[in-house]
Amino acid sequence: MGAGPAGLMLSHLLHLEGIESVVLESRSRAHVRERVRAGVLEQSVVELMQQTGVGERVSRQGIRMRGIDFRFDGEPHLVEFSAAGRYAMVWPQHELVEDLASARVAAGGEILYESAVTALESLDARPVIHYGGKKLGCDFVAGCDGFHGISRGAIPPSVLKEHDHVFPFGWLGVLAEAPPAWPDITWGCHPREFAMMSMRTPAMTRLYLQCAPDDDAANWSDERIWSELHARLDLPGGTKLNEGRIVQKGVAAMRSYVAEPMRHGRLFLAGDAAHIVPPTGAKGLNAAMADVRVLARALAAHYKRGDDGLIERYSETCLRRMWLVERFSTWLCTTVHRFPDTDAFTRRLQLAELQYMALTETGRRSFAENFTGLPVEA
Ligand code: APR
């Protein structure tokens, strides 16, 4: 269920294992391929793409990140991923979706767009999926239908445990036709409030501004956006942020959420259907990729060796890693933002956290390891 990154990568990996799948997607093909969302891939996701025949474009056109430029106390502090001997890559989610969808189509895979799943039944025995007035019988169902999908709701409330944390601020995300002013993704940990400059291509800048959680993008004129971005990101005497035509803007909530367990009978949750993180650590897309790697291996063991051990442990395996990802994302989110009710002591501690991360070898290595991706277990 779902032709987002999780559903498509799973279908691709299963195909390589000789396992047939059908992807059911509620939205149109154009909608799925054009949505502007995440944009940073962990090193192991880039390698997975390269090893499974969908990495040609990312290898050629992706922007290899050497680190993150944290700006605080009026100074830049580049935390390099080489501190952990690793890298991360800027590759927009819609491009990854394009890579995977084209590979599935070229291999004769079935992706049914505009086919919303409306109900799931017999998840303990032989599952049946209801979509668009039709039924599909299958061995297993992968709920890759995102945070607002329906698969999670098929787990009985007596079994499902939900952990939810909403932060008291949001991000205004802006896409602008402007070349990135600086070579590295830049985080303005500014006392005014947080801001970030990222990039999607050498000609497109992706920008974020901390805002109220219920703010409306309509409250943000282009002039206000650029003036706040300059105030929070530029350094005195340094190169100024490049301005350009704003082609998209929207407010996103900041939330951490985990559903446990991630398997119920023959239903597996993967990606945003099971968990979300605040966007601060760029982990949502990567966490989805980690889940489907584990799931593809588990299903391959089932079909090839009749071994269901990995299926039994799917939820535990994914959640162990996911809680470490939640820890990192929540810690980063808490460290770089200005909270509406912070006292001077807490603000001083935030600065100490930033200094420890950027100015000590242990702090830099820990950040680099987490940002470029924790190992994915079998
Ligand atoms: N039936 C079929 N498809 C559905 C249904 C349904 N009932 N409900 C939702 N979907 C589809 C959505 O239209 C969407 O295309 O499931 C897909 C889920 O994709 P994503 O939301 O992208 O989730 P996922 O694949 O887990 O990827 C995680 O999402 O957090 C963001 O950007 C973050 O990169 C991360 C990504």
mmCIF file with all atom_site columns, C-alpha atoms and ligand atoms in Angstrom, residues 1-8 23-28 31-32 35-39 93 96-97 112 115-119 130-131 143-151 270-277 283-289 291-292, ligand 1:
data_model
loop_
_atom_site.group_PDB
_atom_site.id
_atom_site.type_symbol
_atom_site.label_atom_id
_atom_site.label_alt_id
_atom_site.label_comp_id
_atom_site.label_asym_id
_atom_site.label_entity_id
_atom_site.label_seq_id
_atom_site.pdbx_PDB_ins_code
_atom_site.Cartn_x
_atom_site.Cartn_y
_atom_site.Cartn_z
_atom_site.occupancy
_atom_site.B_iso_or_equiv
_atom_site.pdbx_formal_charge
_atom_site.auth_seq_id
_atom_site.auth_comp_id
_atom_site.auth_asym_id
_atom_site.auth_atom_id
_atom_site.pdbx_PDB_model_num
ATOM   1  C CA  . MET A 1 1   ? 0.000   0.000  0.000  1.00 0.00 ? 1   MET A CA  1
ATOM   2  C CA  . GLY A 1 2   ? 1.511   3.307  -1.115 1.00 0.00 ? 2   GLY A CA  1
ATOM   3  C CA  . ALA A 1 3   ? 3.843   4.313  -3.952 1.00 0.00 ? 3   ALA A CA  1
ATOM   4  C CA  . GLY A 1 4   ? 5.971   6.611  -1.801 1.00 0.00 ? 4   GLY A CA  1
ATOM   5  C CA  . PRO A 1 5   ? 9.648   5.821  -1.209 1.00 0.00 ? 5   PRO A CA  1
ATOM   6  C CA  . ALA A 1 6   ? 8.879   2.928  1.174  1.00 0.00 ? 6   ALA A CA  1
ATOM   7  C CA  . GLY A 1 7   ? 6.364   1.123  -1.072 1.00 0.00 ? 7   GLY A CA  1
ATOM   8  C CA  . LEU A 1 8   ? 8.412   1.543  -4.242 1.00 0.00 ? 8   LEU A CA  1
ATOM   9  C CA  . VAL A 1 23  ? 1.704   -1.476 -5.434 1.00 0.00 ? 23  VAL A CA  1
ATOM   10 C CA  . LEU A 1 24  ? -1.624  0.265  -4.758 1.00 0.00 ? 24  LEU A CA  1
ATOM   11 C CA  . GLU A 1 25  ? -1.481  4.052  -4.610 1.00 0.00 ? 25  GLU A CA  1
ATOM   12 C CA  . SER A 1 26  ? -4.389  6.385  -3.896 1.00 0.00 ? 26  SER A CA  1
ATOM   13 C CA  . ARG A 1 27  ? -2.985  9.427  -5.738 1.00 0.00 ? 27  ARG A CA  1
ATOM   14 C CA  . SER A 1 28  ? -2.116  9.980  -9.400 1.00 0.00 ? 28  SER A CA  1
ATOM   15 C CA  . HIS A 1 31  ? 1.095   13.845 -7.943 1.00 0.00 ? 31  HIS A CA  1
ATOM   16 C CA  . VAL A 1 32  ? 3.366   11.198 -6.410 1.00 0.00 ? 32  VAL A CA  1
ATOM   17 C CA  . ARG A 1 35  ? 5.631   16.245 -4.421 1.00 0.00 ? 35  ARG A CA  1
ATOM   18 C CA  . VAL A 1 36  ? 8.508   18.240 -2.939 1.00 0.00 ? 36  VAL A CA  1
ATOM   19 C CA  . ARG A 1 37  ? 9.502   16.601 0.327  1.00 0.00 ? 37  ARG A CA  1
ATOM   20 C CA  . ALA A 1 38  ? 12.696  15.233 1.888  1.00 0.00 ? 38  ALA A CA  1
ATOM   21 C CA  . GLY A 1 39  ? 16.060  15.620 0.202  1.00 0.00 ? 39  GLY A CA  1
ATOM   22 C CA  . GLN A 1 93  ? 12.670  12.513 -2.658 1.00 0.00 ? 93  GLN A CA  1
ATOM   23 C CA  . LEU A 1 96  ? 14.262  8.893  -5.803 1.00 0.00 ? 96  LEU A CA  1
ATOM   24 C CA  . VAL A 1 97  ? 10.588  8.101  -6.415 1.00 0.00 ? 97  VAL A CA  1
ATOM   25 C CA  . LEU A 1 112 ? -1.802  0.915  -9.728 1.00 0.00 ? 112 LEU A CA  1
ATOM   26 C CA  . SER A 1 115 ? -6.358  2.976  -6.431 1.00 0.00 ? 115 SER A CA  1
ATOM   27 C CA  . ALA A 1 116 ? -6.960  3.848  -2.789 1.00 0.00 ? 116 ALA A CA  1
ATOM   28 C CA  . VAL A 1 117 ? -7.081  0.941  -0.381 1.00 0.00 ? 117 VAL A CA  1
ATOM   29 C CA  . THR A 1 118 ? -10.330 1.164  1.595  1.00 0.00 ? 118 THR A CA  1
ATOM   30 C CA  . ALA A 1 119 ? -10.180 -1.925 3.819  1.00 0.00 ? 119 ALA A CA  1
ATOM   31 C CA  . HIS A 1 130 ? -10.130 -3.853 -0.925 1.00 0.00 ? 130 HIS A CA  1
ATOM   32 C CA  . TYR A 1 131 ? -9.435  -1.027 -3.357 1.00 0.00 ? 131 TYR A CA  1
ATOM   33 C CA  . GLY A 1 143 ? 1.437   -0.754 4.886  1.00 0.00 ? 143 GLY A CA  1
ATOM   34 C CA  . CYS A 1 144 ? 3.656   1.869  3.256  1.00 0.00 ? 144 CYS A CA  1
ATOM   35 C CA  . ASP A 1 145 ? 0.781   4.346  3.089  1.00 0.00 ? 145 ASP A CA  1
ATOM   36 C CA  . GLY A 1 146 ? 2.331   7.191  5.062  1.00 0.00 ? 146 GLY A CA  1
ATOM   37 C CA  . PHE A 1 147 ? 1.304   8.875  8.298  1.00 0.00 ? 147 PHE A CA  1
ATOM   38 C CA  . HIS A 1 148 ? -2.266  9.555  7.142  1.00 0.00 ? 148 HIS A CA  1
ATOM   39 C CA  . GLY A 1 149 ? -2.808  6.123  5.599  1.00 0.00 ? 149 GLY A CA  1
ATOM   40 C CA  . ILE A 1 150 ? -5.214  3.479  6.858  1.00 0.00 ? 150 ILE A CA  1
ATOM   41 C CA  . SER A 1 151 ? -2.978  0.458  7.448  1.00 0.00 ? 151 SER A CA  1
ATOM   42 C CA  . ALA A 1 270 ? 6.921   0.576  7.114  1.00 0.00 ? 270 ALA A CA  1
ATOM   43 C CA  . GLY A 1 271 ? 8.056   4.190  6.871  1.00 0.00 ? 271 GLY A CA  1
ATOM   44 C CA  . ASP A 1 272 ? 5.798   7.080  7.866  1.00 0.00 ? 272 ASP A CA  1
ATOM   45 C CA  . ALA A 1 273 ? 2.888   4.668  8.420  1.00 0.00 ? 273 ALA A CA  1
ATOM   46 C CA  . ALA A 1 274 ? 4.739   3.510  11.542 1.00 0.00 ? 274 ALA A CA  1
ATOM   47 C CA  . HIS A 1 275 ? 6.781   6.496  12.659 1.00 0.00 ? 275 HIS A CA  1
ATOM   48 C CA  . ILE A 1 276 ? 7.575   10.100 11.969 1.00 0.00 ? 276 ILE A CA  1
ATOM   49 C CA  . VAL A 1 277 ? 10.358  12.371 13.126 1.00 0.00 ? 277 VAL A CA  1
ATOM   50 C CA  . LYS A 1 283 ? 15.622  11.077 8.888  1.00 0.00 ? 283 LYS A CA  1
ATOM   51 C CA  . GLY A 1 284 ? 12.047  10.377 7.642  1.00 0.00 ? 284 GLY A CA  1
ATOM   52 C CA  . LEU A 1 285 ? 12.930  9.086  4.193  1.00 0.00 ? 285 LEU A CA  1
ATOM   53 C CA  . ASN A 1 286 ? 16.019  7.227  5.426  1.00 0.00 ? 286 ASN A CA  1
ATOM   54 C CA  . ALA A 1 287 ? 14.090  5.514  8.218  1.00 0.00 ? 287 ALA A CA  1
ATOM   55 C CA  . ALA A 1 288 ? 11.548  4.333  5.621  1.00 0.00 ? 288 ALA A CA  1
ATOM   56 C CA  . MET A 1 289 ? 14.387  2.856  3.547  1.00 0.00 ? 289 MET A CA  1
ATOM   57 C CA  . ASP A 1 291 ? 12.405  -0.570 7.356  1.00 0.00 ? 291 ASP A CA  1
ATOM   58 C CA  . VAL A 1 292 ? 11.896  -1.911 3.848  1.00 0.00 ? 292 VAL A CA  1
HETATM 59 N N1  . APR B 2 .   ? -4.267  3.485  -0.342 1.00 0.00 ? 1   APR B N1  1
HETATM 60 C C1  . APR B 2 .   ? -3.216  3.563  -1.181 1.00 0.00 ? 1   APR B C1  1
HETATM 61 N N2  . APR B 2 .   ? -2.231  4.476  -1.036 1.00 0.00 ? 1   APR B N2  1
HETATM 62 C C2  . APR B 2 .   ? -2.318  5.314  0.002  1.00 0.00 ? 1   APR B C2  1
HETATM 63 C C3  . APR B 2 .   ? -3.391  5.282  0.935  1.00 0.00 ? 1   APR B C3  1
HETATM 64 C C4  . APR B 2 .   ? -4.407  4.306  0.725  1.00 0.00 ? 1   APR B C4  1
HETATM 65 N N3  . APR B 2 .   ? -5.462  4.208  1.531  1.00 0.00 ? 1   APR B N3  1
HETATM 66 N N4  . APR B 2 .   ? -3.189  6.255  1.840  1.00 0.00 ? 1   APR B N4  1
HETATM 67 C C5  . APR B 2 .   ? -2.052  6.865  1.508  1.00 0.00 ? 1   APR B C5  1
HETATM 68 N N5  . APR B 2 .   ? -1.504  6.314  0.403  1.00 0.00 ? 1   APR B N5  1
HETATM 69 C C6  . APR B 2 .   ? -0.274  6.707  -0.304 1.00 0.00 ? 1   APR B C6  1
HETATM 70 C C7  . APR B 2 .   ? 0.022   8.190  -0.316 1.00 0.00 ? 1   APR B C7  1
HETATM 71 O O1  . APR B 2 .   ? -0.669  8.843  -1.366 1.00 0.00 ? 1   APR B O1  1
HETATM 72 C C8  . APR B 2 .   ? 1.515   8.210  -0.535 1.00 0.00 ? 1   APR B C8  1
HETATM 73 O O2  . APR B 2 .   ? 1.864   8.251  -1.901 1.00 0.00 ? 1   APR B O2  1
HETATM 74 O O3  . APR B 2 .   ? 0.842   6.156  0.392  1.00 0.00 ? 1   APR B O3  1
HETATM 75 C C9  . APR B 2 .   ? 2.006   6.895  0.058  1.00 0.00 ? 1   APR B C9  1
HETATM 76 C C10 . APR B 2 .   ? 2.848   7.086  1.301  1.00 0.00 ? 1   APR B C10 1
HETATM 77 O O4  . APR B 2 .   ? 4.054   7.711  0.929  1.00 0.00 ? 1   APR B O4  1
HETATM 78 P P1  . APR B 2 .   ? 4.856   8.696  1.908  1.00 0.00 ? 1   APR B P1  1
HETATM 79 O O5  . APR B 2 .   ? 3.910   9.543  2.682  1.00 0.00 ? 1   APR B O5  1
HETATM 80 O O6  . APR B 2 .   ? 5.911   9.352  1.112  1.00 0.00 ? 1   APR B O6  1
HETATM 81 O O7  . APR B 2 .   ? 5.523   7.717  3.014  1.00 0.00 ? 1   APR B O7  1
HETATM 82 P P2  . APR B 2 .   ? 6.805   6.777  2.959  1.00 0.00 ? 1   APR B P2  1
HETATM 83 O O8  . APR B 2 .   ? 6.883   6.022  1.682  1.00 0.00 ? 1   APR B O8  1
HETATM 84 O O9  . APR B 2 .   ? 6.780   6.066  4.257  1.00 0.00 ? 1   APR B O9  1
HETATM 85 O O10 . APR B 2 .   ? 8.043   7.758  2.917  1.00 0.00 ? 1   APR B O10 1
HETATM 86 C C11 . APR B 2 .   ? 8.510   8.513  3.999  1.00 0.00 ? 1   APR B C11 1
HETATM 87 O O11 . APR B 2 .   ? 7.610   10.712 3.870  1.00 0.00 ? 1   APR B O11 1
HETATM 88 O O12 . APR B 2 .   ? 8.033   11.773 5.955  1.00 0.00 ? 1   APR B O12 1
HETATM 89 C C12 . APR B 2 .   ? 8.004   11.877 4.623  1.00 0.00 ? 1   APR B C12 1
HETATM 90 O O13 . APR B 2 .   ? 9.417   13.019 3.436  1.00 0.00 ? 1   APR B O13 1
HETATM 91 C C13 . APR B 2 .   ? 9.336   12.076 4.439  1.00 0.00 ? 1   APR B C13 1
HETATM 92 O O14 . APR B 2 .   ? 10.716  11.058 3.115  1.00 0.00 ? 1   APR B O14 1
HETATM 93 C C14 . APR B 2 .   ? 9.836   10.731 4.062  1.00 0.00 ? 1   APR B C14 1
HETATM 94 C C15 . APR B 2 .   ? 8.717   9.932  3.518  1.00 0.00 ? 1   APR B C15 1
#
